[in-house]
Amino acid sequence: MENVILGHQNIVTQLQNAVTSERVAGAYLFSGEQGVGKETVALYFANLILCEQRTENNAPCGECRACRKIKSGNHPDLQIIRPDGAQIKIDQIRELQQQIFYQPLEGPRKIYILANTERMSNPNNPAANALLKTLEEPPAASTLILLTENIESILLTIRSRCQLLPFYPMPIEELTVALMDRFSIDKEAASAAAILSRGVVGKAITLVEKGITESETVPEILEETDPLAAFRLAEQFGEKDLDSLDELITWYRDLLFLQQDAPIELMTHTNALEQLKTLVPRYSRIRLQQAIKTVFQTKELLKRTNVTKIFALEVMCLKLLQGK
C-alpha cells in the first residue's frame, strides 16, 4: 500500500511497533494545528490495526477486505466522530458509550476517532466528563484516538489517560523535497507551497493541488495609510479563506527580515524584494512584530469562537493600519 503520510515518521514507527508487539493502548491524544496530519495518521493507524494481511514493511496491505472497507468508509469497527455543529455533544458520547462495550464485529478492535475534541471544552457541555468515564474504564478490545488543535483546552484528567503524541509542522526543506517527489513539481513551486504553509502538510498539499504558489503582489494593507480603508480591506479578506491570513503573516515577516538584514534565503516573497524595501522605513520592529501577532490572534479568534467574521477582520485591519 502506498504511504500517503508525509513526515511524522517517528510517530508512524511508534504506532507500527505498538501493533506488531500487540501493545496498542486504549486511548491516544494526537495534538497539532489544523492540517498538520493528525487525522491522516489516525486513519493509517486504524487501518494498520484492522488490516487482515499487513505487508512485510508492517504497513496496511490496501487490498484485503478490511482495507477495502476502510477506504470506502464502511468498516463496522471504525467510526469517526465529528462535532455536531459547533460542539461534540453529549448525545454523541452516549452513543459511543453504548456501542463500545460490544465486541468488534470483524476486526481485533473497535476504533473511534474523535475529531476536534477541543470542542468539548465548553463548561456548559457535559460531553467531556462523559468521555472521561469511558477513558477511566475502557473495554479491552477498543481504542479511542482523540484529535485536537488545542491540547490546553483538553481536561487534564482526559490527557492523563491518553498516550500523548504531538504533531509538528515539517521542516521547510524536508517538506519541499517531499512535495517535489509526491507531485513531480519543480523546486520553486514546492518551496513556495512549503513556506506559505509554514510546514503544515495539509495546507501545502492544498496549495499544490490548487496550483497556488507564492503571490508576488504586495498586499494593499501593507501600503495603505488611511485607517478608513480598514473596512474595505476587511471585506476583501472576508471573501477569502483563513489561509489568506497565513500568507499575510509571511509578508510582515519578510519586512521584519529586511529590517534586520537577515539572509534573503529566509524570505518568502523574494520576487517582490525591491517593493518591500521601499516599505521597510514605514515600519518599526515593534510594529511588525505586533502586526504578526494581531493577524495570528485574529485567525485563532475566528477558528475557536463564534465571533462575526467581518467584525473580527475590521478590528484586525484597523489595528494593522494604526500600528497597534
Tab-separated table of C-alpha atoms in Angstrom:
chain	number	residue	atom	x	y	z
A	1	MET	CA	0.000	0.000	0.000
A	2	GLU	CA	1.315	3.441	-0.922
A	3	ASN	CA	2.394	5.505	2.082
A	4	VAL	CA	0.126	8.537	2.000
A	5	ILE	CA	1.793	10.176	5.000
A	6	LEU	CA	4.303	12.988	4.595
A	7	GLY	CA	6.508	13.400	7.645
A	8	HIS	CA	5.795	12.212	11.202
A	9	GLN	CA	7.907	9.111	10.615
A	10	ASN	CA	8.816	8.757	14.298
A	11	ILE	CA	5.142	8.685	15.250
A	12	VAL	CA	4.283	6.240	12.459
A	13	THR	CA	7.095	3.925	13.566
A	14	GLN	CA	5.926	4.101	17.187
A	15	LEU	CA	2.387	3.154	16.168
A	16	GLN	CA	3.625	0.342	13.909
A	17	ASN	CA	5.647	-1.077	16.796
A	18	ALA	CA	2.594	-0.918	19.063
A	19	VAL	CA	0.611	-3.001	16.569
A	20	THR	CA	3.311	-5.617	15.918
A	21	SER	CA	4.004	-6.028	19.647
A	22	GLU	CA	0.263	-6.151	20.392
A	23	ARG	CA	0.592	-3.256	22.795
A	24	VAL	CA	-1.994	-0.918	21.303
A	25	ALA	CA	-3.216	1.435	24.030
A	26	GLY	CA	-6.817	2.097	24.893
A	27	ALA	CA	-6.580	5.839	24.211
A	28	TYR	CA	-4.350	8.244	22.284
A	29	LEU	CA	-4.388	12.022	22.052
A	30	PHE	CA	-2.960	13.494	18.827
A	31	SER	CA	-2.360	17.252	19.108
A	32	GLY	CA	-1.307	19.770	16.496
A	33	GLU	CA	-2.642	22.532	14.306
A	34	GLN	CA	-5.196	22.026	11.569
A	35	GLY	CA	-3.783	20.305	8.500
A	36	VAL	CA	-0.652	19.021	10.216
A	37	GLY	CA	-1.583	15.375	9.559
A	38	LYS	CA	-3.269	14.128	12.749
A	39	GLU	CA	-6.323	12.603	11.092
A	40	THR	CA	-4.303	11.099	8.243
A	41	VAL	CA	-2.067	9.299	10.750
A	42	ALA	CA	-5.061	8.284	12.883
A	43	LEU	CA	-6.733	6.661	9.872
A	44	TYR	CA	-3.460	4.976	8.932
A	45	PHE	CA	-3.162	3.626	12.486
A	46	ALA	CA	-6.739	2.331	12.420
A	47	ASN	CA	-6.097	0.737	9.031
A	48	LEU	CA	-2.933	-0.860	10.384
A	49	ILE	CA	-4.809	-2.366	13.337
A	50	LEU	CA	-7.702	-3.692	11.248
A	51	CYS	CA	-5.753	-4.872	8.168
A	52	GLU	CA	-6.008	-8.631	7.715
A	53	GLN	CA	-2.653	-9.118	5.967
A	54	ARG	CA	-0.088	-6.407	6.687
A	55	THR	CA	2.925	-6.121	4.377
A	56	GLU	CA	6.482	-7.125	5.183
A	57	ASN	CA	7.172	-3.464	5.951
A	58	ASN	CA	4.406	-3.520	8.560
A	59	ALA	CA	2.015	-1.371	6.560
A	60	PRO	CA	-1.644	-1.930	5.609
A	61	CYS	CA	-1.877	-4.094	2.502
A	62	GLY	CA	-4.586	-1.947	0.922
A	63	GLU	CA	-6.177	-4.986	-0.728
A	64	CYS	CA	-7.803	-7.144	1.947
A	65	ARG	CA	-11.486	-6.939	2.850
A	66	ALA	CA	-10.791	-4.694	5.867
A	67	CYS	CA	-8.638	-2.255	3.879
A	68	ARG	CA	-11.258	-2.002	1.150
A	69	LYS	CA	-13.987	-1.309	3.698
A	70	ILE	CA	-11.903	1.354	5.426
A	71	LYS	CA	-11.186	3.010	2.089
A	72	SER	CA	-14.901	3.101	1.273
A	73	GLY	CA	-15.721	4.357	4.767
A	74	ASN	CA	-17.924	1.475	5.888
A	75	HIS	CA	-15.853	-0.723	8.194
A	76	PRO	CA	-18.129	-1.681	11.119
A	77	ASP	CA	-15.324	-1.454	13.700
A	78	LEU	CA	-14.144	2.038	12.747
A	79	GLN	CA	-16.113	5.174	13.496
A	80	ILE	CA	-15.154	8.833	13.123
A	81	ILE	CA	-16.991	11.266	15.397
A	82	ARG	CA	-17.019	14.917	14.362
A	83	PRO	CA	-18.587	17.955	16.049
A	84	ASP	CA	-22.308	18.291	15.545
A	85	GLY	CA	-22.372	21.980	14.696
A	86	ALA	CA	-20.027	23.877	16.993
A	87	GLN	CA	-19.526	21.079	19.539
A	88	ILE	CA	-19.191	17.379	20.118
A	89	LYS	CA	-22.408	16.818	22.034
A	90	ILE	CA	-23.265	14.630	24.986
A	91	ASP	CA	-25.590	12.500	22.838
A	92	GLN	CA	-22.694	11.597	20.552
A	93	ILE	CA	-20.600	10.435	23.511
A	94	ARG	CA	-23.516	8.491	24.984
A	95	GLU	CA	-23.959	6.679	21.673
A	96	LEU	CA	-20.236	5.852	21.708
A	97	GLN	CA	-20.586	4.520	25.260
A	98	GLN	CA	-23.449	2.257	24.249
A	99	GLN	CA	-21.555	0.835	21.263
A	100	ILE	CA	-18.054	0.491	22.630
A	101	PHE	CA	-18.838	-2.301	25.086
A	102	TYR	CA	-19.934	-4.647	22.308
A	103	GLN	CA	-17.267	-6.926	20.862
A	104	PRO	CA	-15.770	-5.979	17.471
A	105	LEU	CA	-17.740	-7.352	14.538
A	106	GLU	CA	-14.848	-8.139	12.194
A	107	GLY	CA	-11.520	-6.820	13.445
A	108	PRO	CA	-9.466	-7.253	16.612
A	109	ARG	CA	-10.592	-3.882	18.000
A	110	LYS	CA	-13.290	-1.250	17.823
A	111	ILE	CA	-11.674	2.075	16.949
A	112	TYR	CA	-13.168	5.512	17.490
A	113	ILE	CA	-11.536	8.641	16.090
A	114	LEU	CA	-12.836	11.841	17.711
A	115	ALA	CA	-12.021	14.947	15.667
A	116	ASN	CA	-11.743	18.423	17.213
A	117	THR	CA	-12.066	17.203	20.780
A	118	GLU	CA	-11.264	20.729	21.971
A	119	ARG	CA	-14.900	21.432	21.109
A	120	MET	CA	-15.960	19.619	24.260
A	121	SER	CA	-14.244	22.198	26.472
A	122	ASN	CA	-17.266	24.477	26.933
A	123	PRO	CA	-18.163	24.426	30.678
A	124	ASN	CA	-21.810	24.017	29.723
A	125	ASN	CA	-21.062	20.941	27.621
A	126	PRO	CA	-21.079	17.682	29.678
A	127	ALA	CA	-19.579	15.648	26.825
A	128	ALA	CA	-16.015	15.851	28.171
A	129	ASN	CA	-16.960	14.432	31.561
A	130	ALA	CA	-18.949	11.688	29.891
A	131	LEU	CA	-15.960	10.773	27.738
A	132	LEU	CA	-13.756	10.732	30.843
A	133	LYS	CA	-15.882	7.942	32.332
A	134	THR	CA	-15.234	5.798	29.258
A	135	LEU	CA	-11.488	6.526	29.397
A	136	GLU	CA	-11.366	5.511	33.052
A	137	GLU	CA	-12.612	2.001	32.263
A	138	PRO	CA	-12.113	1.378	28.537
A	139	PRO	CA	-13.119	-2.038	27.155
A	140	ALA	CA	-10.095	-4.200	26.390
A	141	ALA	CA	-10.914	-4.529	22.681
A	142	SER	CA	-11.272	-0.805	21.954
A	143	THR	CA	-9.083	2.168	21.106
A	144	LEU	CA	-10.055	5.829	21.172
A	145	ILE	CA	-7.976	8.300	19.169
A	146	LEU	CA	-8.659	11.896	20.180
A	147	LEU	CA	-7.587	14.682	17.815
A	148	THR	CA	-7.164	18.268	18.972
A	149	GLU	CA	-5.817	21.550	17.672
A	150	ASN	CA	-5.534	22.934	21.219
A	151	ILE	CA	-4.286	20.474	23.821
A	152	GLU	CA	-4.507	23.073	26.592
A	153	SER	CA	-8.289	23.038	26.242
A	154	ILE	CA	-8.467	19.294	26.965
A	155	LEU	CA	-9.202	18.346	30.565
A	156	LEU	CA	-6.080	17.259	32.440
A	157	THR	CA	-7.940	14.172	33.593
A	158	ILE	CA	-8.528	13.205	29.950
A	159	ARG	CA	-4.930	13.937	28.946
A	160	SER	CA	-3.593	11.805	31.787
A	161	ARG	CA	-5.473	8.759	30.490
A	162	CYS	CA	-4.165	9.006	26.931
A	163	GLN	CA	-0.859	8.421	25.233
A	164	LEU	CA	0.095	11.907	24.051
A	165	LEU	CA	1.521	12.296	20.559
A	166	PRO	CA	2.277	15.894	19.492
A	167	PHE	CA	2.363	16.642	15.754
A	168	TYR	CA	4.606	19.430	14.479
A	169	PRO	CA	4.985	21.107	11.073
A	170	MET	CA	7.662	19.608	8.856
A	171	PRO	CA	10.971	21.433	8.297
A	172	ILE	CA	10.574	23.567	5.179
A	173	GLU	CA	13.427	21.912	3.280
A	174	GLU	CA	12.162	18.410	4.096
A	175	LEU	CA	8.615	19.267	3.025
A	176	THR	CA	9.896	20.854	-0.185
A	177	VAL	CA	11.652	17.630	-1.162
A	178	ALA	CA	8.605	15.555	-0.211
A	179	LEU	CA	6.297	17.713	-2.340
A	180	MET	CA	8.656	17.518	-5.321
A	181	ASP	CA	8.698	13.737	-5.046
A	182	ARG	CA	4.958	13.272	-4.420
A	183	PHE	CA	3.635	15.702	-7.051
A	184	SER	CA	6.519	15.824	-9.552
A	185	ILE	CA	6.706	19.628	-9.358
A	186	ASP	CA	9.773	21.847	-9.605
A	187	LYS	CA	11.659	23.055	-6.567
A	188	GLU	CA	10.416	26.652	-6.850
A	189	ALA	CA	6.742	25.649	-6.684
A	190	ALA	CA	7.367	23.092	-3.929
A	191	SER	CA	9.374	25.561	-1.868
A	192	ALA	CA	6.689	28.234	-2.222
A	193	ALA	CA	3.988	25.840	-1.031
A	194	ALA	CA	6.151	24.646	1.877
A	195	ILE	CA	6.929	28.188	3.006
A	196	LEU	CA	3.398	29.542	2.619
A	197	SER	CA	2.027	26.578	4.568
A	198	ARG	CA	4.676	27.058	7.292
A	199	GLY	CA	5.462	23.358	7.056
A	200	VAL	CA	1.858	22.227	7.608
A	201	VAL	CA	1.468	19.271	5.265
A	202	GLY	CA	-2.264	19.533	4.608
A	203	LYS	CA	-2.050	23.206	3.714
A	204	ALA	CA	0.957	22.610	1.478
A	205	ILE	CA	-0.853	19.851	-0.413
A	206	THR	CA	-3.893	22.103	-0.891
A	207	LEU	CA	-1.678	24.848	-2.295
A	208	VAL	CA	-0.049	22.449	-4.738
A	209	GLU	CA	-3.337	20.880	-5.834
A	210	LYS	CA	-4.920	24.280	-6.438
A	211	GLY	CA	-1.869	25.429	-8.339
A	212	ILE	CA	-1.304	28.222	-5.825
A	213	THR	CA	2.235	29.306	-5.227
A	214	GLU	CA	3.551	32.454	-3.653
A	215	SER	CA	1.829	35.675	-4.637
A	216	GLU	CA	4.171	38.463	-5.688
A	217	THR	CA	1.598	41.233	-5.411
A	218	VAL	CA	2.262	43.138	-2.190
A	219	PRO	CA	-0.956	43.180	-0.123
A	220	GLU	CA	-2.641	46.566	-0.220
A	221	ILE	CA	-2.823	46.730	3.562
A	222	LEU	CA	0.982	46.971	3.762
A	223	GLU	CA	0.971	50.116	1.606
A	224	GLU	CA	-2.256	51.745	2.798
A	225	THR	CA	-2.028	54.559	5.374
A	226	ASP	CA	-5.661	55.646	5.732
A	227	PRO	CA	-7.377	53.932	8.708
A	228	LEU	CA	-10.746	54.400	6.991
A	229	ALA	CA	-9.622	51.848	4.390
A	230	ALA	CA	-9.861	49.177	7.086
A	231	PHE	CA	-13.494	48.424	6.331
A	232	ARG	CA	-12.899	47.997	2.601
A	233	LEU	CA	-9.843	45.812	3.197
A	234	ALA	CA	-11.731	43.723	5.746
A	235	GLU	CA	-14.352	42.940	3.104
A	236	GLN	CA	-11.602	41.750	0.762
A	237	PHE	CA	-10.171	39.444	3.421
A	238	GLY	CA	-13.695	38.272	4.220
A	239	GLU	CA	-14.070	36.915	0.695
A	240	LYS	CA	-11.071	34.620	1.214
A	241	ASP	CA	-10.491	31.650	3.493
A	242	LEU	CA	-8.446	31.838	6.692
A	243	ASP	CA	-5.300	30.639	4.920
A	244	SER	CA	-5.051	34.123	3.397
A	245	LEU	CA	-4.134	35.368	6.877
A	246	ASP	CA	-1.219	32.925	6.969
A	247	GLU	CA	0.044	34.440	3.729
A	248	LEU	CA	-0.349	37.963	5.123
A	249	ILE	CA	1.891	36.943	8.016
A	250	THR	CA	4.627	35.928	5.543
A	251	TRP	CA	4.624	39.470	4.108
A	252	TYR	CA	5.037	41.094	7.510
A	253	ARG	CA	7.697	38.538	8.328
A	254	ASP	CA	9.603	39.406	5.145
A	255	LEU	CA	9.554	43.091	6.118
A	256	LEU	CA	10.922	42.121	9.516
A	257	PHE	CA	13.692	40.073	7.888
A	258	LEU	CA	14.636	43.005	5.642
A	259	GLN	CA	14.712	45.378	8.585
A	260	GLN	CA	17.073	43.065	10.440
A	261	ASP	CA	19.294	42.416	7.382
A	262	ALA	CA	18.517	38.704	7.527
A	263	PRO	CA	19.697	36.442	4.661
A	264	ILE	CA	17.483	36.704	1.587
A	265	GLU	CA	17.182	32.897	1.628
A	266	LEU	CA	14.904	33.191	4.669
A	267	MET	CA	12.381	35.323	2.828
A	268	THR	CA	9.245	34.062	1.113
A	269	HIS	CA	8.475	36.761	-1.451
A	270	THR	CA	11.898	37.302	-2.982
A	271	ASN	CA	10.480	38.442	-6.328
A	272	ALA	CA	8.894	41.433	-4.581
A	273	LEU	CA	12.127	42.344	-2.817
A	274	GLU	CA	12.565	45.839	-4.257
A	275	GLN	CA	8.995	46.867	-3.496
A	276	LEU	CA	9.299	45.536	0.044
A	277	LYS	CA	12.496	47.546	0.566
A	278	THR	CA	10.575	50.752	-0.110
A	279	LEU	CA	8.089	49.835	2.626
A	280	VAL	CA	10.604	48.972	5.340
A	281	PRO	CA	11.139	52.606	6.532
A	282	ARG	CA	7.409	52.853	7.367
A	283	TYR	CA	7.603	50.121	9.981
A	284	SER	CA	9.399	49.760	13.288
A	285	ARG	CA	10.446	46.353	14.535
A	286	ILE	CA	7.835	46.526	17.291
A	287	ARG	CA	5.076	47.425	14.825
A	288	LEU	CA	5.953	44.474	12.572
A	289	GLN	CA	6.048	42.075	15.492
A	290	GLN	CA	2.715	43.406	16.719
A	291	ALA	CA	1.237	43.078	13.226
A	292	ILE	CA	2.210	39.413	13.042
A	293	LYS	CA	0.722	38.869	16.500
A	294	THR	CA	-2.501	40.674	15.530
A	295	VAL	CA	-3.043	38.602	12.382
A	296	PHE	CA	-2.305	35.359	14.214
A	297	GLN	CA	-4.661	36.238	17.085
A	298	THR	CA	-7.420	37.150	14.631
A	299	LYS	CA	-7.125	33.807	12.877
A	300	GLU	CA	-7.257	31.941	16.192
A	301	LEU	CA	-10.264	34.005	17.276
A	302	LEU	CA	-12.124	33.119	14.080
A	303	LYS	CA	-11.221	29.436	14.415
A	304	ARG	CA	-12.128	28.979	18.058
A	305	THR	CA	-15.076	31.307	18.676
A	306	ASN	CA	-18.347	32.318	17.082
A	307	VAL	CA	-17.292	35.940	16.606
A	308	THR	CA	-18.656	37.565	13.446
A	309	LYS	CA	-16.002	37.168	10.763
A	310	ILE	CA	-16.312	40.629	9.222
A	311	PHE	CA	-16.206	42.309	12.646
A	312	ALA	CA	-13.018	40.470	13.632
A	313	LEU	CA	-11.396	41.362	10.295
A	314	GLU	CA	-12.374	45.025	10.629
A	315	VAL	CA	-10.762	45.190	14.061
A	316	MET	CA	-7.669	43.460	12.668
A	317	CYS	CA	-7.340	45.860	9.745
A	318	LEU	CA	-7.814	48.901	11.981
A	319	LYS	CA	-5.058	47.708	14.287
A	320	LEU	CA	-2.724	46.986	11.380
A	321	LEU	CA	-3.272	50.403	9.791
A	322	GLN	CA	-2.945	52.249	13.081
A	323	GLY	CA	0.161	50.314	14.061
A	324	LYS	CA	-1.388	48.857	17.213
